[in-house]
Amino acid sequence: MKIDSEHLEILSAIVEKGGLTEGAEALGKSQPSVSRSMALLEDRIGMPLFEPGRRPLRPTELGASLARLGSRIRSANQEASLLVRRFRQGLAGRLRVGGSPIFMDGVVASMVAEFQTRHVDVQIDQTYGYLDSLETGLRNGGLDLAILPLHPRQVPQDMEFAPLLSGNNVIACRAGHPLTRARAITLADIAPYAWVAPPQNSPLYRDLLQALKSIGQEDFRVNFSGGMLASIQSVLAGSDALTVLPYSVVFMSRRTIQLEALPLKIDHPDRQLGMLTMVDRQGPPAVAQFINFLQTECQRLQARMDHDQQVTRRRG
């Protein structure tokens, strides 16, 4: 026997409110249409739903049991309607985000945490990658959004890039490093120290080579390489090694690990950290919420970094 679930919902409202008229008002329906629905339901099950001649209406044992089922159906429908509404508003759903490891761990991860405290029903599935793999993920639908440093000339024609942060690199070391006390750092000052190198397939490794070449340090000693950001930070914090990192990563790391940027000008690529998306694909509604949030947070972060650098220059 198939029973119309809407009839059960109507029955639950009548029982809950204590009458046909009251139930109809709660549902936004007319009293005659509610009476017809109950008559159809009684015909379908072949038994009465209410005890005859009782005012106010009193459900039979079967009527009360069916009303409880109807109440659960009403609750499930309300929950489903709320979920659909929140999904359309970008307040629920799943996002697939890929990005370059150093930036994702050093800058974006804390922003993701803040975003999810405000959007608890949005699930974010994150993967790591560099430009080639992130392009592939966007094109085949495996990613909704990629976050990485790019130069405008690197942006594929079928994608669009929204900058978030400047991509300036700095030479980083632990707080209290001997070089942080030097008023003017020379090549001879840097020469004795070992270097921490990022993975060799990463753009940041090429940045390291370019930066050292720009200051005449082409012959250098690497004592640790290939690690993710957490291991790079730990090695820096526990030694006098140096490395090249984006200034935004050094700035954000100060919340947990005290790192410093040495006041030494180095060459770095003309690129920015930003978001890469497909031109002809909108993605789930939560993508827009996440993009807007990242843009706002990165604007605030950029302002704080600019202020910090101004203060450092004045002190110097």
GROMACS .gro file of C-alpha atoms in nm:
model
  316
    1MET     CA    1   0.000   0.000   0.000
    2LYS     CA    2   0.138   0.339  -0.102
    3ILE     CA    3   0.031   0.631   0.114
    4ASP     CA    4   0.067   0.992   0.005
    5SER     CA    5   0.331   1.145   0.235
    6GLU     CA    6   0.165   1.486   0.206
    7HIS     CA    7  -0.151   1.341   0.357
    8LEU     CA    8   0.053   1.221   0.654
    9GLU     CA    9   0.202   1.568   0.695
   10ILE     CA   10  -0.147   1.718   0.696
   11LEU     CA   11  -0.263   1.463   0.951
   12SER     CA   12   0.028   1.548   1.181
   13ALA     CA   13  -0.058   1.919   1.165
   14ILE     CA   14  -0.425   1.850   1.249
   15VAL     CA   15  -0.333   1.633   1.547
   16GLU     CA   16  -0.068   1.879   1.666
   17LYS     CA   17  -0.298   2.181   1.641
   18GLY     CA   18  -0.610   2.003   1.766
   19GLY     CA   19  -0.849   2.054   1.477
   20LEU     CA   20  -0.905   2.073   1.102
   21THR     CA   21  -0.929   2.452   1.092
   22GLU     CA   22  -0.623   2.501   1.310
   23GLY     CA   23  -0.423   2.247   1.110
   24ALA     CA   24  -0.523   2.412   0.782
   25GLU     CA   25  -0.411   2.751   0.911
   26ALA     CA   26  -0.074   2.611   1.021
   27LEU     CA   27  -0.021   2.465   0.675
   28GLY     CA   28  -0.150   2.765   0.483
   29LYS     CA   29  -0.428   2.560   0.328
   30SER     CA   30  -0.805   2.590   0.320
   31GLN     CA   31  -1.014   2.385   0.561
   32PRO     CA   32  -1.211   2.211   0.283
   33SER     CA   33  -0.891   2.095   0.107
   34VAL     CA   34  -0.759   1.956   0.435
   35SER     CA   35  -1.090   1.772   0.496
   36ARG     CA   36  -1.072   1.622   0.145
   37SER     CA   37  -0.713   1.504   0.204
   38MET     CA   38  -0.816   1.328   0.527
   39ALA     CA   39  -1.112   1.167   0.354
   40LEU     CA   40  -0.880   1.036   0.080
   41LEU     CA   41  -0.638   0.904   0.342
   42GLU     CA   42  -0.917   0.724   0.531
   43ASP     CA   43  -1.042   0.572   0.204
   44ARG     CA   44  -0.687   0.458   0.127
   45ILE     CA   45  -0.627   0.281   0.459
   46GLY     CA   46  -0.987   0.168   0.504
   47MET     CA   47  -1.010   0.281   0.868
   48PRO     CA   48  -1.102   0.602   1.050
   49LEU     CA   49  -0.831   0.845   1.157
   50PHE     CA   50  -1.037   1.017   1.429
   51GLU     CA   51  -1.278   0.892   1.689
   52PRO     CA   52  -1.631   0.973   1.570
   53GLY     CA   53  -1.834   1.239   1.750
   54ARG     CA   54  -1.547   1.370   1.962
   55ARG     CA   55  -1.481   1.744   1.989
   56PRO     CA   56  -1.205   1.847   1.984
   57LEU     CA   57  -1.083   1.594   1.735
   58ARG     CA   58  -0.915   1.295   1.893
   59PRO     CA   59  -0.712   1.061   1.670
   60THR     CA   60  -0.760   0.688   1.677
   61GLU     CA   61  -0.464   0.475   1.780
   62LEU     CA   62  -0.379   0.425   1.413
   63GLY     CA   63  -0.437   0.796   1.340
   64ALA     CA   64  -0.198   0.897   1.620
   65SER     CA   65   0.070   0.656   1.493
   66LEU     CA   66   0.037   0.785   1.137
   67ALA     CA   67   0.049   1.144   1.267
   68ARG     CA   68   0.382   1.071   1.434
   69LEU     CA   69   0.516   0.943   1.102
   70GLY     CA   70   0.379   1.252   0.932
   71SER     CA   71   0.555   1.472   1.185
   72ARG     CA   72   0.885   1.308   1.099
   73ILE     CA   73   0.816   1.359   0.728
   74ARG     CA   74   0.739   1.728   0.791
   75SER     CA   75   1.062   1.766   0.984
   76ALA     CA   76   1.261   1.593   0.708
   77ASN     CA   77   1.102   1.815   0.442
   78GLN     CA   78   1.177   2.127   0.643
   79GLU     CA   79   1.536   2.013   0.691
   80ALA     CA   80   1.568   1.940   0.319
   81SER     CA   81   1.426   2.281   0.228
   82LEU     CA   82   1.671   2.449   0.464
   83LEU     CA   83   1.961   2.253   0.315
   84VAL     CA   84   1.864   2.351  -0.040
   85ARG     CA   85   1.830   2.715   0.061
   86ARG     CA   86   2.168   2.716   0.236
   87PHE     CA   87   2.331   2.539  -0.059
   88ARG     CA   88   2.193   2.797  -0.302
   89GLN     CA   89   2.323   3.075  -0.078
   90GLY     CA   90   2.667   2.917  -0.067
   91LEU     CA   91   2.637   2.838   0.304
   92ALA     CA   92   2.655   2.460   0.256
   93GLY     CA   93   2.817   2.218   0.015
   94ARG     CA   94   3.159   2.085  -0.077
   95LEU     CA   95   3.452   2.275  -0.226
   96ARG     CA   96   3.749   2.112  -0.395
   97VAL     CA   97   4.048   2.341  -0.362
   98GLY     CA   98   4.403   2.280  -0.483
   99GLY     CA   99   4.708   2.492  -0.424
  100SER     CA  100   5.084   2.521  -0.395
  101PRO     CA  101   5.197   2.364  -0.066
  102ILE     CA  102   5.395   2.653   0.087
  103PHE     CA  103   5.118   2.907   0.033
  104MET     CA  104   4.838   2.671   0.130
  105ASP     CA  105   5.003   2.574   0.458
  106GLY     CA  106   5.161   2.908   0.537
  107VAL     CA  107   4.884   3.152   0.445
  108VAL     CA  108   4.560   2.994   0.330
  109ALA     CA  109   4.514   2.721   0.594
  110SER     CA  110   4.442   2.964   0.879
  111MET     CA  111   4.195   3.148   0.656
  112VAL     CA  112   4.022   2.818   0.577
  113ALA     CA  113   3.984   2.756   0.949
  114GLU     CA  114   3.824   3.097   1.001
  115PHE     CA  115   3.596   3.047   0.700
  116GLN     CA  116   3.470   2.716   0.835
  117THR     CA  117   3.393   2.862   1.178
  118ARG     CA  118   3.150   3.091   0.993
  119HIS     CA  119   3.032   2.832   0.739
  120VAL     CA  120   3.015   2.508   0.934
  121ASP     CA  121   2.821   2.326   0.662
  122VAL     CA  122   3.081   2.386   0.390
  123GLN     CA  123   3.324   2.097   0.348
  124ILE     CA  124   3.661   2.181   0.189
  125ASP     CA  125   3.862   1.904   0.024
  126GLN     CA  126   4.217   2.033  -0.026
  127THR     CA  127   4.493   1.893  -0.246
  128TYR     CA  128   4.845   2.012  -0.322
  129GLY     CA  129   4.989   2.083  -0.663
  130TYR     CA  130   5.172   2.320  -0.890
  131LEU     CA  131   5.050   2.493  -1.206
  132ASP     CA  132   5.044   2.192  -1.442
  133SER     CA  133   4.853   1.961  -1.210
  134LEU     CA  134   4.622   2.238  -1.090
  135GLU     CA  135   4.535   2.330  -1.450
  136THR     CA  136   4.450   1.967  -1.519
  137GLY     CA  137   4.233   1.945  -1.208
  138LEU     CA  138   4.037   2.255  -1.305
  139ARG     CA  139   3.984   2.141  -1.663
  140ASN     CA  140   3.870   1.787  -1.579
  141GLY     CA  141   3.633   1.909  -1.306
  142GLY     CA  142   3.835   1.765  -1.019
  143LEU     CA  143   3.889   2.113  -0.870
  144ASP     CA  144   3.660   2.410  -0.823
  145LEU     CA  145   3.939   2.653  -0.740
  146ALA     CA  146   4.320   2.666  -0.745
  147ILE     CA  147   4.531   2.896  -0.527
  148LEU     CA  148   4.888   2.959  -0.638
  149PRO     CA  149   5.140   3.229  -0.728
  150LEU     CA  150   5.128   3.331  -1.096
  151HIS     CA  151   5.251   3.593  -1.338
  152PRO     CA  152   4.978   3.727  -1.572
  153ARG     CA  153   5.157   3.569  -1.871
  154GLN     CA  154   5.118   3.226  -1.710
  155VAL     CA  155   4.737   3.240  -1.692
  156PRO     CA  156   4.583   2.995  -1.945
  157GLN     CA  157   4.337   3.144  -2.195
  158ASP     CA  158   4.046   2.933  -2.071
  159MET     CA  159   4.099   3.045  -1.711
  160GLU     CA  160   4.088   3.365  -1.511
  161PHE     CA  161   4.317   3.473  -1.229
  162ALA     CA  162   4.220   3.696  -0.936
  163PRO     CA  163   4.524   3.826  -0.741
  164LEU     CA  164   4.518   3.808  -0.362
  165LEU     CA  165   4.865   3.900  -0.229
  166SER     CA  166   5.196   4.029  -0.356
  167GLY     CA  167   5.445   3.750  -0.417
  168ASN     CA  168   5.758   3.909  -0.272
  169ASN     CA  169   6.022   3.668  -0.146
  170VAL     CA  170   6.261   3.729   0.143
  171ILE     CA  171   6.555   3.554   0.306
  172ALA     CA  172   6.412   3.403   0.624
  173CYS     CA  173   6.576   3.283   0.943
  174ARG     CA  174   6.488   3.221   1.305
  175ALA     CA  175   6.421   3.508   1.541
  176GLY     CA  176   6.745   3.592   1.725
  177HIS     CA  177   6.963   3.470   1.438
  178PRO     CA  178   7.308   3.640   1.442
  179LEU     CA  179   7.232   3.809   1.109
  180THR     CA  180   6.925   3.985   1.256
  181ARG     CA  181   7.164   4.190   1.472
  182ALA     CA  182   7.382   4.303   1.182
  183ARG     CA  183   7.319   4.661   1.068
  184ALA     CA  184   7.434   4.596   0.712
  185ILE     CA  185   7.448   4.240   0.580
  186THR     CA  186   7.717   4.155   0.328
  187LEU     CA  187   7.781   3.850   0.115
  188ALA     CA  188   8.063   3.755   0.351
  189ASP     CA  189   7.817   3.761   0.642
  190ILE     CA  190   7.585   3.515   0.467
  191ALA     CA  191   7.851   3.279   0.330
  192PRO     CA  192   7.906   3.068   0.649
  193TYR     CA  193   7.541   2.967   0.686
  194ALA     CA  194   7.372   2.663   0.533
  195TRP     CA  195   7.047   2.680   0.341
  196VAL     CA  196   6.715   2.502   0.362
  197ALA     CA  197   6.583   2.424   0.014
  198PRO     CA  198   6.218   2.360  -0.078
  199PRO     CA  199   6.128   2.063  -0.303
  200GLN     CA  200   6.323   2.079  -0.630
  201ASN     CA  201   6.009   2.057  -0.844
  202SER     CA  202   5.860   2.365  -0.678
  203PRO     CA  203   5.866   2.722  -0.815
  204LEU     CA  204   6.009   2.828  -0.480
  205TYR     CA  205   6.322   2.619  -0.541
  206ARG     CA  206   6.382   2.811  -0.863
  207ASP     CA  207   6.318   3.131  -0.668
  208LEU     CA  208   6.589   3.028  -0.420
  209LEU     CA  209   6.843   2.981  -0.698
  210GLN     CA  210   6.748   3.311  -0.857
  211ALA     CA  211   6.762   3.498  -0.526
  212LEU     CA  212   7.105   3.365  -0.435
  213LYS     CA  213   7.237   3.439  -0.781
  214SER     CA  214   7.110   3.798  -0.750
  215ILE     CA  215   7.324   3.854  -0.440
  216GLY     CA  216   7.626   3.669  -0.577
  217GLN     CA  217   7.580   3.357  -0.364
  218GLU     CA  218   7.589   3.093  -0.639
  219ASP     CA  219   7.807   2.856  -0.437
  220PHE     CA  220   7.598   2.763  -0.135
  221ARG     CA  221   7.556   2.470   0.101
  222VAL     CA  222   7.217   2.300   0.152
  223ASN     CA  223   7.174   2.110   0.478
  224PHE     CA  224   6.803   2.026   0.444
  225SER     CA  225   6.580   1.996   0.138
  226GLY     CA  226   6.252   1.867   0.008
  227GLY     CA  227   6.039   1.917   0.318
  228MET     CA  228   5.694   2.068   0.354
  229LEU     CA  229   5.650   2.402   0.526
  230ALA     CA  230   5.619   2.259   0.878
  231SER     CA  231   5.956   2.082   0.853
  232ILE     CA  232   6.121   2.386   0.691
  233GLN     CA  233   5.996   2.605   0.977
  234SER     CA  234   6.116   2.357   1.238
  235VAL     CA  235   6.463   2.333   1.087
  236LEU     CA  236   6.489   2.712   1.068
  237ALA     CA  237   6.366   2.756   1.424
  238GLY     CA  238   6.619   2.507   1.560
  239SER     CA  239   6.926   2.614   1.364
  240ASP     CA  240   7.105   2.906   1.203
  241ALA     CA  241   7.010   2.793   0.852
  242LEU     CA  242   6.860   3.035   0.601
  243THR     CA  243   6.598   2.993   0.331
  244VAL     CA  244   6.390   3.189   0.082
  245LEU     CA  245   6.018   3.217   0.154
  246PRO     CA  246   5.733   3.444   0.049
  247TYR     CA  247   5.711   3.734   0.291
  248SER     CA  248   5.343   3.652   0.355
  249VAL     CA  249   5.444   3.305   0.480
  250VAL     CA  250   5.710   3.449   0.712
  251PHE     CA  251   5.463   3.708   0.843
  252MET     CA  252   5.191   3.451   0.911
  253SER     CA  253   5.433   3.206   1.073
  254ARG     CA  254   5.495   3.449   1.357
  255ARG     CA  255   5.174   3.328   1.520
  256THR     CA  256   5.337   2.995   1.599
  257ILE     CA  257   5.707   2.998   1.504
  258GLN     CA  258   5.919   3.310   1.535
  259LEU     CA  259   6.081   3.372   1.196
  260GLU     CA  260   6.236   3.691   1.067
  261ALA     CA  261   6.293   3.838   0.722
  262LEU     CA  262   6.646   3.966   0.674
  263PRO     CA  263   6.668   4.326   0.541
  264LEU     CA  264   6.847   4.216   0.225
  265LYS     CA  265   6.704   4.293  -0.118
  266ILE     CA  266   6.685   3.992  -0.349
  267ASP     CA  267   6.542   3.931  -0.693
  268HIS     CA  268   6.208   3.761  -0.700
  269PRO     CA  269   5.962   3.677  -0.978
  270ASP     CA  270   5.699   3.933  -1.073
  271ARG     CA  271   5.395   3.735  -0.968
  272GLN     CA  272   5.114   3.734  -0.716
  273LEU     CA  273   4.934   3.479  -0.505
  274GLY     CA  274   4.583   3.444  -0.640
  275MET     CA  275   4.289   3.227  -0.736
  276LEU     CA  276   4.259   3.044  -1.066
  277THR     CA  277   3.919   2.937  -1.199
  278MET     CA  278   3.767   2.820  -1.527
  279VAL     CA  279   3.612   3.097  -1.735
  280ASP     CA  280   3.311   2.892  -1.851
  281ARG     CA  281   3.238   2.706  -1.527
  282GLN     CA  282   3.063   2.864  -1.230
  283GLY     CA  283   3.114   2.591  -0.971
  284PRO     CA  284   2.900   2.533  -0.661
  285PRO     CA  285   2.754   2.843  -0.490
  286ALA     CA  286   2.993   2.806  -0.195
  287VAL     CA  287   3.283   2.892  -0.429
  288ALA     CA  288   3.166   3.255  -0.448
  289GLN     CA  289   3.139   3.273  -0.069
  290PHE     CA  290   3.491   3.133  -0.028
  291ILE     CA  291   3.640   3.363  -0.294
  292ASN     CA  292   3.483   3.672  -0.138
  293PHE     CA  293   3.607   3.566   0.205
  294LEU     CA  294   3.964   3.508   0.083
  295GLN     CA  295   3.970   3.844  -0.095
  296THR     CA  296   3.863   4.026   0.220
  297GLU     CA  297   4.107   3.840   0.444
  298CYS     CA  298   4.397   3.889   0.205
  299GLN     CA  299   4.327   4.262   0.177
  300ARG     CA  300   4.354   4.284   0.554
  301LEU     CA  301   4.668   4.073   0.557
  302GLN     CA  302   4.831   4.285   0.286
  303ALA     CA  303   4.758   4.602   0.484
  304ARG     CA  304   4.914   4.449   0.797
  305MET     CA  305   5.223   4.337   0.604
  306ASP     CA  306   5.265   4.679   0.443
  307HIS     CA  307   5.243   4.844   0.785
  308ASP     CA  308   5.494   4.598   0.932
  309GLN     CA  309   5.743   4.664   0.652
  310GLN     CA  310   5.705   5.041   0.694
  311VAL     CA  311   5.774   5.013   1.067
  312THR     CA  312   6.079   4.793   0.998
  313ARG     CA  313   6.219   5.043   0.746
  314ARG     CA  314   6.177   5.332   0.990
  315ARG     CA  315   6.357   5.136   1.260
  316GLY     CA  316   6.637   5.050   1.020
   0.00000   0.00000   0.00000
